[in-house]
Coordinates of C-alpha atoms and ligand atoms in Angstrom, one line a residue:
M1458 CA 109.0 -4.0 -17.1
A1459 CA 106.2 -6.5 -18.0
D1460 CA 105.5 -9.3 -15.7
D1461 CA 106.4 -12.8 -16.7
F1462 CA 102.9 -14.2 -16.0
D1463 CA 99.4 -12.9 -15.1
V1464 CA 99.2 -15.3 -12.1
I1465 CA 101.6 -17.6 -10.4
V1466 CA 100.3 -20.6 -8.5
V1467 CA 102.5 -22.3 -6.0
G1468 CA 101.6 -26.0 -5.3
A1469 CA 99.9 -28.5 -7.7
G1470 CA 97.5 -30.1 -5.1
M1471 CA 93.8 -30.0 -5.6
A1472 CA 93.7 -26.4 -4.8
G1473 CA 96.5 -25.2 -7.0
S1474 CA 95.5 -27.3 -10.0
S1475 CA 91.9 -26.3 -9.9
A1476 CA 92.9 -22.7 -9.7
A1477 CA 95.2 -23.1 -12.7
I1478 CA 92.6 -24.8 -14.8
R1479 CA 90.1 -22.0 -14.1
L1480 CA 92.6 -19.2 -14.7
A1481 CA 93.8 -20.9 -18.1
Q1482 CA 90.1 -21.4 -19.1
G1483 CA 89.5 -17.7 -18.4
G1484 CA 92.3 -16.8 -20.7
A1485 CA 95.1 -15.9 -18.0
N1486 CA 98.8 -16.5 -18.6
V1487 CA 99.4 -18.8 -15.6
L1488 CA 102.4 -20.6 -14.1
L1489 CA 101.7 -23.6 -11.8
L1490 CA 104.8 -24.7 -9.9
E1491 CA 105.2 -27.9 -7.9
R1492 CA 108.1 -29.1 -5.8
G1493 CA 107.4 -32.9 -6.5
A1494 CA 108.8 -34.7 -9.4
E1495 CA 105.2 -35.1 -10.4
A1496 CA 102.0 -33.5 -9.1
G1497 CA 100.6 -35.7 -6.4
S1498 CA 103.8 -37.4 -5.6
K1499 CA 104.1 -35.5 -2.3
N1500 CA 100.3 -35.5 -1.5
L1501 CA 98.4 -37.6 0.9
S1502 CA 94.7 -37.8 1.7
G1503 CA 92.6 -40.6 3.3
G1504 CA 90.9 -40.0 0.9
I1505 CA 87.2 -39.4 0.2
L1506 CA 86.8 -36.7 -2.4
W1507 CA 83.4 -34.9 -2.3
G1508 CA 84.2 -33.4 -5.7
H1509 CA 81.1 -31.6 -6.9
D1510 CA 83.0 -28.3 -7.0
L1511 CA 84.9 -29.7 -9.9
D1512 CA 81.8 -29.6 -12.0
R1513 CA 82.5 -25.9 -12.5
I1514 CA 85.6 -26.6 -14.5
L1515 CA 85.5 -30.2 -15.5
P1516 CA 81.9 -31.4 -16.2
E1517 CA 81.4 -35.1 -15.5
W1518 CA 85.0 -35.2 -14.5
W1519 CA 84.4 -38.7 -12.6
H1520 CA 84.3 -40.4 -15.9
E1521 CA 87.9 -39.5 -16.8
M1522 CA 89.5 -38.8 -13.5
P1523 CA 91.3 -41.7 -12.2
V1524 CA 89.1 -42.2 -9.1
E1525 CA 89.1 -45.5 -7.2
R1526 CA 85.5 -46.2 -6.3
H1527 CA 82.2 -44.3 -5.8
I1528 CA 81.2 -44.5 -2.1
V1529 CA 77.7 -46.0 -1.3
R1530 CA 78.1 -46.6 2.4
K1531 CA 79.6 -44.8 5.4
R1532 CA 80.1 -46.2 8.8
F1533 CA 80.9 -44.3 11.9
G1534 CA 81.7 -45.8 15.3
F1535 CA 83.7 -46.2 18.4
L1536 CA 86.5 -48.6 19.0
S1537 CA 87.4 -49.9 22.5
T1538 CA 90.3 -52.2 23.1
D1539 CA 88.7 -55.2 21.5
S1540 CA 85.2 -54.4 20.5
A1541 CA 83.5 -51.8 18.3
V1542 CA 80.1 -50.0 18.1
S1543 CA 79.2 -48.5 14.8
F1544 CA 76.4 -47.0 12.7
D1545 CA 76.0 -47.4 9.0
F1546 CA 74.6 -45.0 6.6
D1547 CA 73.5 -46.4 3.3
D1548 CA 71.8 -44.2 0.7
A1549 CA 70.4 -45.3 -2.7
T1550 CA 71.0 -42.0 -4.1
W1551 CA 74.7 -42.4 -3.5
R1552 CA 74.7 -45.4 -5.9
R1553 CA 73.6 -43.2 -8.9
E1554 CA 75.3 -40.7 -11.0
P1555 CA 76.3 -37.9 -10.2
Y1556 CA 77.9 -39.8 -7.4
V1557 CA 78.4 -37.8 -4.1
A1558 CA 81.8 -39.1 -3.2
H1559 CA 84.8 -41.1 -4.5
S1560 CA 87.7 -42.7 -2.8
V1561 CA 90.9 -41.4 -4.5
L1562 CA 94.7 -41.9 -4.3
R1563 CA 96.3 -38.5 -4.7
A1564 CA 99.3 -39.6 -6.8
R1565 CA 96.8 -40.5 -9.5
T1566 CA 94.2 -37.7 -9.2
D1567 CA 96.6 -34.8 -8.8
A1568 CA 98.8 -35.8 -11.7
W1569 CA 95.6 -36.0 -13.7
L1570 CA 94.4 -32.5 -12.6
A1571 CA 97.8 -31.0 -13.3
K1572 CA 97.6 -32.5 -16.9
K1573 CA 94.1 -30.8 -17.2
A1574 CA 95.7 -27.6 -16.2
E1575 CA 98.4 -28.0 -18.8
E1576 CA 95.7 -28.9 -21.5
A1577 CA 93.7 -25.8 -20.6
G1578 CA 96.8 -23.7 -21.4
A1579 CA 98.7 -23.3 -18.1
T1580 CA 102.4 -23.6 -17.9
V1581 CA 103.0 -26.5 -15.4
V1582 CA 106.6 -27.0 -14.0
T1583 CA 107.4 -29.8 -11.6
S1584 CA 110.5 -30.5 -9.4
V1585 CA 110.5 -26.7 -8.6
P1586 CA 110.5 -26.1 -4.8
V1587 CA 109.7 -22.4 -4.6
D1588 CA 112.1 -20.8 -1.9
R1589 CA 110.1 -17.8 -1.0
L1590 CA 107.6 -15.2 -2.1
N1591 CA 109.1 -12.0 -3.7
W1592 CA 108.0 -9.3 -1.2
E1593 CA 108.3 -5.7 -2.3
G1594 CA 107.4 -4.0 0.9
S1595 CA 104.0 -5.2 1.8
R1596 CA 103.3 -6.4 -1.8
V1597 CA 104.0 -10.0 -3.2
H1598 CA 105.4 -9.7 -6.7
G1599 CA 105.8 -13.3 -7.7
I1600 CA 108.3 -15.8 -6.3
V1601 CA 112.0 -16.6 -5.9
Q1602 CA 113.3 -20.0 -6.8
G1603 CA 117.0 -20.9 -7.0
G1604 CA 118.0 -17.3 -7.0
E1605 CA 115.8 -16.4 -9.9
T1606 CA 112.7 -14.2 -9.5
M1607 CA 109.6 -14.8 -11.6
T1608 CA 106.9 -12.1 -11.4
A1609 CA 103.1 -11.9 -11.7
P1610 CA 100.7 -9.2 -10.3
V1611 CA 98.9 -12.1 -8.5
T1612 CA 100.5 -15.0 -6.7
I1613 CA 98.2 -17.8 -5.3
L1614 CA 99.6 -19.7 -2.3
A1615 CA 98.4 -23.4 -2.6
D1616 CA 101.3 -25.1 -1.0
G1617 CA 99.6 -27.1 1.7
A1618 CA 99.3 -27.3 5.5
N1619 CA 102.9 -26.6 6.5
S1620 CA 103.2 -23.6 4.2
R1621 CA 106.8 -22.7 4.3
L1622 CA 106.3 -19.7 2.2
A1623 CA 103.8 -18.1 4.6
L1624 CA 105.2 -18.9 7.9
G1625 CA 107.0 -15.9 9.4
T1626 CA 105.6 -13.4 6.8
P1627 CA 102.7 -11.1 7.2
I1628 CA 100.5 -14.0 6.0
R1629 CA 101.3 -16.2 9.0
P1630 CA 103.6 -14.2 11.3
Q1631 CA 104.3 -17.0 13.7
P1632 CA 107.5 -19.2 12.8
R1633 CA 105.6 -22.5 13.0
L1634 CA 102.1 -24.0 13.2
D1635 CA 100.2 -24.0 16.4
P1636 CA 100.2 -27.6 17.6
A1637 CA 96.7 -27.2 19.2
A1638 CA 95.3 -26.5 15.8
T1639 CA 97.3 -29.1 14.0
E1640 CA 96.9 -32.8 13.4
L1641 CA 99.1 -35.5 12.2
G1642 CA 97.7 -37.9 9.5
I1643 CA 99.2 -41.2 8.9
K1644 CA 98.1 -43.6 6.3
E1645 CA 98.9 -47.1 5.0
V1646 CA 97.7 -48.6 1.7
Y1647 CA 97.1 -52.4 1.5
Q1648 CA 96.7 -54.3 -1.7
L1649 CA 93.8 -56.8 -2.1
D1650 CA 92.1 -58.3 -5.1
P1651 CA 89.1 -56.1 -6.3
G1652 CA 86.7 -59.2 -6.1
R1653 CA 87.8 -59.9 -2.5
I1654 CA 87.2 -56.2 -1.5
E1655 CA 83.7 -56.3 -3.1
E1656 CA 82.9 -59.6 -1.4
R1657 CA 84.3 -58.5 2.0
F1658 CA 82.5 -55.2 2.0
Q1659 CA 79.3 -56.3 0.1
L1660 CA 79.9 -54.0 -2.7
G1661 CA 79.0 -54.1 -6.4
P1662 CA 81.6 -53.5 -9.1
G1663 CA 83.0 -49.9 -8.7
E1664 CA 81.2 -49.4 -5.4
G1665 CA 83.2 -48.2 -2.3
H1666 CA 82.8 -48.3 1.4
A1667 CA 84.1 -45.7 3.8
E1668 CA 84.4 -45.9 7.7
E1669 CA 85.6 -43.6 10.4
W1670 CA 86.3 -44.5 13.9
V1671 CA 86.9 -42.6 17.2
A1672 CA 90.0 -44.4 18.1
G1673 CA 91.6 -43.2 21.4
Q1674 CA 91.8 -46.3 23.3
F1675 CA 95.4 -47.2 22.6
V1676 CA 97.3 -44.8 24.8
P1677 CA 95.4 -42.9 27.5
G1678 CA 95.3 -39.1 26.6
V1679 CA 96.1 -39.5 22.9
M1680 CA 93.2 -38.2 20.9
G1681 CA 92.6 -39.4 17.4
G1682 CA 90.4 -40.9 14.8
G1683 CA 90.9 -43.8 12.3
F1684 CA 89.7 -44.4 8.9
L1685 CA 89.4 -47.2 6.3
Y1686 CA 88.4 -46.6 2.7
T1687 CA 88.1 -49.1 -0.1
N1688 CA 90.0 -48.2 -3.4
A1689 CA 89.9 -50.2 -6.8
D1690 CA 92.5 -52.8 -5.6
T1691 CA 93.7 -51.5 -2.4
I1692 CA 92.4 -50.4 1.1
S1693 CA 93.5 -47.2 2.7
V1694 CA 93.7 -47.1 6.5
G1695 CA 95.0 -44.4 8.8
L1696 CA 94.8 -42.2 11.8
I1697 CA 94.4 -38.6 12.4
L1698 CA 95.9 -37.6 15.7
N1699 CA 95.9 -34.4 17.7
I1700 CA 99.5 -33.4 17.9
Q1701 CA 99.4 -31.7 21.3
S1702 CA 98.0 -34.8 22.9
L1703 CA 100.9 -36.8 21.5
F1704 CA 103.5 -34.7 23.4
G1705 CA 105.1 -36.3 26.3
R1706 CA 103.4 -39.7 26.0
G1707 CA 106.4 -41.6 24.9
V1708 CA 104.7 -43.1 22.0
Y1709 CA 105.5 -43.1 18.2
S1710 CA 102.6 -42.5 15.7
Q1711 CA 103.9 -45.8 13.9
E1712 CA 103.0 -47.8 17.0
L1713 CA 99.6 -46.3 17.1
I1714 CA 98.8 -47.1 13.6
E1715 CA 100.0 -50.6 14.2
Q1716 CA 97.5 -50.9 17.2
F1717 CA 94.7 -49.6 15.0
R1718 CA 95.5 -52.0 12.2
L1719 CA 95.7 -54.9 14.7
H1720 CA 92.4 -54.1 16.4
P1721 CA 90.2 -57.2 15.7
T1722 CA 87.5 -55.1 13.7
I1723 CA 90.1 -53.6 11.5
A1724 CA 92.3 -56.7 11.2
A1725 CA 89.4 -58.7 9.9
R1726 CA 88.9 -56.2 7.1
L1727 CA 92.6 -56.3 6.1
K1728 CA 93.0 -60.1 6.3
G1729 CA 95.2 -61.3 3.4
A1730 CA 96.0 -57.8 2.2
E1731 CA 99.6 -56.7 1.6
L1732 CA 101.1 -53.3 2.7
V1733 CA 102.3 -51.3 -0.4
E1734 CA 102.5 -47.8 0.7
Y1735 CA 103.0 -45.6 3.8
G1736 CA 102.9 -41.9 4.4
A1737 CA 102.4 -39.2 7.0
K1738 CA 101.4 -35.4 6.6
L1739 CA 100.4 -32.5 8.8
I1740 CA 96.8 -31.2 8.8
S1741 CA 96.1 -27.7 9.8
S1742 CA 92.4 -27.7 10.5
G1743 CA 89.7 -25.4 11.7
W1744 CA 89.1 -21.7 12.4
A1745 CA 92.0 -21.6 14.8
S1746 CA 94.5 -22.6 12.0
R1747 CA 93.5 -19.7 9.7
P1748 CA 96.3 -17.3 8.6
A1749 CA 96.4 -13.6 9.6
A1750 CA 94.6 -12.8 6.4
F1751 CA 93.4 -14.8 3.2
H1752 CA 94.6 -12.1 0.8
G1753 CA 96.7 -8.9 0.6
D1754 CA 98.5 -6.8 -1.9
G1755 CA 99.2 -9.3 -4.9
W1756 CA 98.5 -12.5 -3.0
M1757 CA 95.6 -14.9 -2.0
V1758 CA 96.0 -18.2 0.0
V1759 CA 93.8 -21.2 -0.7
G1760 CA 93.2 -24.8 0.4
D1761 CA 95.3 -26.3 3.3
A1762 CA 97.6 -23.4 3.3
A1763 CA 94.6 -21.4 4.4
G1764 CA 93.6 -24.0 7.1
F1765 CA 90.4 -25.1 5.2
V1766 CA 90.2 -28.6 6.6
F1767 CA 87.0 -29.6 8.3
S1768 CA 87.4 -32.4 10.7
N1769 CA 85.0 -33.3 13.6
G1770 CA 85.9 -36.9 14.3
I1771 CA 83.1 -38.1 12.0
V1772 CA 84.4 -36.7 8.7
I1773 CA 87.5 -35.1 7.3
Q1774 CA 87.0 -32.9 4.6
G1775 CA 89.7 -30.8 2.9
M1776 CA 90.0 -31.6 -0.8
N1777 CA 86.4 -30.1 -1.5
Y1778 CA 87.4 -26.8 0.3
A1779 CA 90.8 -26.8 -1.5
I1780 CA 89.0 -27.0 -4.8
R1781 CA 86.4 -24.5 -4.0
S1782 CA 88.8 -21.8 -2.5
G1783 CA 91.1 -22.4 -5.4
L1784 CA 88.3 -21.7 -7.9
E1785 CA 87.2 -18.6 -5.9
A1786 CA 90.7 -17.2 -5.9
A1787 CA 91.0 -17.9 -9.7
E1788 CA 87.8 -16.0 -10.4
T1789 CA 89.2 -13.1 -8.3
A1790 CA 92.5 -13.1 -10.1
L1791 CA 90.6 -13.0 -13.4
G1792 CA 88.7 -10.0 -12.3
S1793 CA 91.8 -8.5 -11.1
K1794 CA 93.5 -9.0 -14.5
K1795 CA 90.5 -7.3 -16.3
A1796 CA 90.7 -4.3 -13.9
K1797 CA 94.5 -4.2 -14.1
D1798 CA 94.6 -4.0 -10.3
S1799 CA 96.0 -6.5 -7.9
S1800 CA 95.9 -4.4 -4.8
A1801 CA 94.6 -5.8 -1.5
S1802 CA 91.3 -3.8 -2.0
R1803 CA 90.7 -5.4 -5.4
L1804 CA 91.5 -8.9 -4.1
E1805 CA 89.1 -8.3 -1.2
E1806 CA 86.8 -9.9 -3.7
Y1807 CA 88.3 -13.3 -2.7
H1808 CA 87.4 -12.8 1.0
R1809 CA 83.8 -11.9 -0.1
R1810 CA 83.7 -15.0 -2.2
L1811 CA 85.0 -17.1 0.7
E1812 CA 81.9 -15.8 2.7
S1813 CA 79.2 -16.1 0.0
T1814 CA 80.2 -19.7 -0.9
G1815 CA 80.0 -20.8 2.7
I1816 CA 83.6 -21.7 3.3
L1817 CA 84.4 -19.2 6.0
S1818 CA 81.0 -19.7 7.8
D1819 CA 81.7 -23.5 7.8
F1820 CA 84.8 -23.0 9.9
R1821 CA 83.8 -19.9 12.0
D1822 CA 80.3 -21.4 13.0
F1823 CA 81.9 -24.7 13.9
E1824 CA 84.8 -23.2 16.0
S1825 CA 83.1 -24.3 19.2
M1826 CA 83.0 -27.8 17.9
D1827 CA 86.6 -28.1 19.0
R1828 CA 85.5 -28.1 22.7
V1829 CA 83.7 -31.3 21.9
K1830 CA 86.2 -32.6 19.5
W1831 CA 89.2 -32.3 21.8
N1832 CA 87.5 -33.5 25.0
S1833 CA 89.6 -36.5 25.9
R1834 CA 86.7 -38.5 27.3
F1835 CA 85.3 -38.7 23.9
Y1836 CA 88.2 -40.8 22.8
T1837 CA 88.5 -43.2 25.8
V1838 CA 85.6 -43.1 28.4
Y1839 CA 82.7 -42.9 25.7
P1840 CA 84.0 -45.7 23.5
R1841 CA 84.4 -47.9 26.7
F1842 CA 80.9 -46.9 27.8
A1843 CA 79.3 -47.6 24.5
T1844 CA 80.9 -51.0 23.9
A1845 CA 80.2 -52.1 27.5
L1846 CA 76.6 -51.0 27.0
F1847 CA 76.0 -52.9 23.8
H1848 CA 77.8 -55.9 25.2
A1849 CA 75.4 -56.1 28.0
L1850 CA 72.4 -55.4 25.8
L1851 CA 73.3 -57.8 23.1
T1852 CA 75.0 -60.8 24.8
E1853 CA 72.8 -63.6 26.1
T1854 CA 74.5 -65.3 28.9
G1855 CA 71.6 -67.2 30.6
A1856 CA 71.8 -64.8 33.7
R1857 CA 68.7 -63.0 34.9
K1858 CA 67.9 -60.0 32.6
Q1859 CA 68.4 -56.5 34.1
P1860 CA 66.4 -53.5 33.5
I1861 CA 68.1 -51.1 31.1
R1862 CA 68.6 -48.4 33.8
K1863 CA 70.7 -50.9 35.6
I1864 CA 72.6 -51.9 32.5
V1865 CA 73.4 -48.3 31.7
R1866 CA 74.7 -47.8 35.3
A1867 CA 77.0 -50.8 35.1
A1868 CA 78.4 -49.7 31.7
Q1869 CA 79.0 -46.2 33.3
K1870 CA 80.9 -47.9 36.1
T1871 CA 82.9 -50.0 33.8
A1872 CA 83.9 -46.9 31.8
G1873 CA 84.4 -44.7 34.8
L1874 CA 81.8 -42.4 33.7
R1875 CA 79.9 -40.4 36.4
T1876 CA 76.2 -39.3 35.7
T1877 CA 77.1 -35.6 36.3
T1878 CA 79.9 -35.9 33.7
L1879 CA 77.6 -37.5 31.2
L1880 CA 75.0 -34.7 31.7
K1881 CA 77.7 -32.1 31.5
D1882 CA 79.1 -33.5 28.2
G1883 CA 75.6 -33.9 26.9
A1884 CA 74.8 -30.1 27.6
S1885 CA 78.1 -29.1 26.0
L1886 CA 77.3 -31.2 22.9
A1887 CA 73.9 -29.7 22.5
R1888 CA 75.5 -26.3 23.0
D1889 CA 78.5 -26.5 20.9
L1890 CA 77.3 -28.7 17.8
Ligands
FAD1329 C1 95.9 -38.8 6.4 C2 94.9 -37.7 5.9 C3 93.6 -38.1 5.5 C4 92.8 -37.1 4.8 N1 91.6 -37.5 4.4 C5 90.7 -36.7 3.7 C6 89.6 -37.2 3.1 O1 89.2 -38.3 3.2 N2 88.9 -36.2 2.4 C7 89.2 -34.9 2.3 O2 88.5 -34.2 1.5 N3 90.4 -34.5 2.8 C8 91.2 -35.3 3.5 N4 92.4 -34.9 4.0 C9 92.7 -33.5 3.7 C10 93.3 -33.3 2.3 O3 94.3 -34.2 2.0 C11 93.7 -31.8 2.1 O4 92.8 -30.9 2.6 C12 94.0 -31.5 0.6 O5 95.1 -32.3 0.3 C13 94.4 -30.0 0.5 O6 94.9 -29.8 -0.8 P1 95.8 -28.6 -1.2 O7 95.9 -28.4 -2.5 O8 95.4 -27.3 -0.4 O9 97.2 -29.0 -0.5 P2 98.1 -30.2 -0.7 O10 97.3 -31.4 -1.2 O11 99.0 -30.4 0.5 O12 99.0 -29.7 -2.0 C14 100.0 -28.8 -1.8 C15 101.0 -28.9 -2.9 O13 102.0 -27.8 -2.8 C16 103.3 -28.4 -3.1 N5 104.2 -27.5 -2.5 C17 104.4 -27.3 -1.1 N6 105.4 -26.5 -0.9 C18 105.9 -26.1 -2.2 C19 106.9 -25.1 -2.5 N7 107.6 -24.4 -1.8 N8 107.1 -25.1 -3.9 C20 106.3 -25.8 -4.8 N9 105.3 -26.6 -4.4 C21 105.1 -26.8 -3.1 C22 103.1 -29.9 -2.5 O14 104.2 -30.7 -3.0 C23 101.8 -30.2 -2.9 O15 101.7 -30.8 -4.1 C24 93.3 -35.9 4.6 C25 94.5 -35.4 5.0 C26 95.4 -36.5 5.5 C27 96.8 -36.0 5.9

């Protein structure tokens, strides 16, 4: 019996919709299924979109896509209890088209992308939570939803970090995500007049500012980073927290984001802004969170479902990998349709494409970064050290000036940072980054 579709894509996030657009453009009969009432209604990102991969399917997409602002400046820093040390990166090329990055709100961008998939010829159906993959032995032959089976020679899993369809199957044999390789993202959106945003962050019309903070000072042992991004008439703020470090601390994520928001540096940026939205989502990031395989007989896994989120405390990037992996899966599926072969050996092309486009190497090569990233001193001791150091260097009190060597020692003492530990962490940084 003939299959219902050439390809079924589960999940209309950045990965699924990009794949569906490319598939439809390439002449495939594609079904894109989304559990939310609208694409994007269940999605959450910080979010800064490094979207140049979209050029492949939607040239000059940023003119039409409902993006918020193009980013012209990034700030990275450390927060201690009541001070902050940060570095700014300002680049004139970021102010010119084609812009390098945009702030986005996923409810808007994902609905637009799904519409583009429909316009390209894909069948897009929302409010459809797929129950499971249709396994025939070791082969996936479409999906099952509400007792009904829909078949296709190729199914692309783009259902996000906590992929229910993969867990407990040969794709991810374990029943749940590994907390050591999973982070919790929480985000709040605050409304503020666009003019006040531009004045407060020294931006021109349409320009955006992004900042990321190492923020572990709130509860000892809890490791996390904070972000603040300007949108058109809102500001997104949030935290990305290491889940394992939250266990047994007796603290709720809601309390942590409140402390982040009330930090004097962050509170000054949010002054007069009104909370309009709140959300939380799991992030499965890095090489340790990869599935057992990225493809098999009749299936490929893309985006967050494949663990393609790069997060190192300074940046979090997942949407770019979602789009790129979605496009590579789509190219592979188009080749498989032409060859009338959807076996694992034919879909091996997807794995080769993940290698040749640098996706796998980005994660594999930076695996050792987790040792740096999940060093708890990075979140408490070093922010205290940096702020104590700069406080002493930059504050004039009338007291006799001290040589820098003494100032560094005093800051180490305040932060509880021994010289041997500093040297050990420095060596590990040089080795692992
Ligand atoms: C707080 C936070 C901040 C972040 N900041 C950034 C950032 O600044 N920049 C960046 O690049 N990345 C960021 N990320 C990561 C980024 O959001 C993800 O990498 C990206 O959303 C992955 O896209 P995706 O399409 O793979 O998955 P998702 O966006 O999760 O989409 C999956 C889709 O599948 C649907 N779905 C799930 N199960 C089913 C089912 N059974 N049936 C049908 N549909 C289903 C969902 O409803 C959803 O629409 C952030 C993440 C978080 C949580």
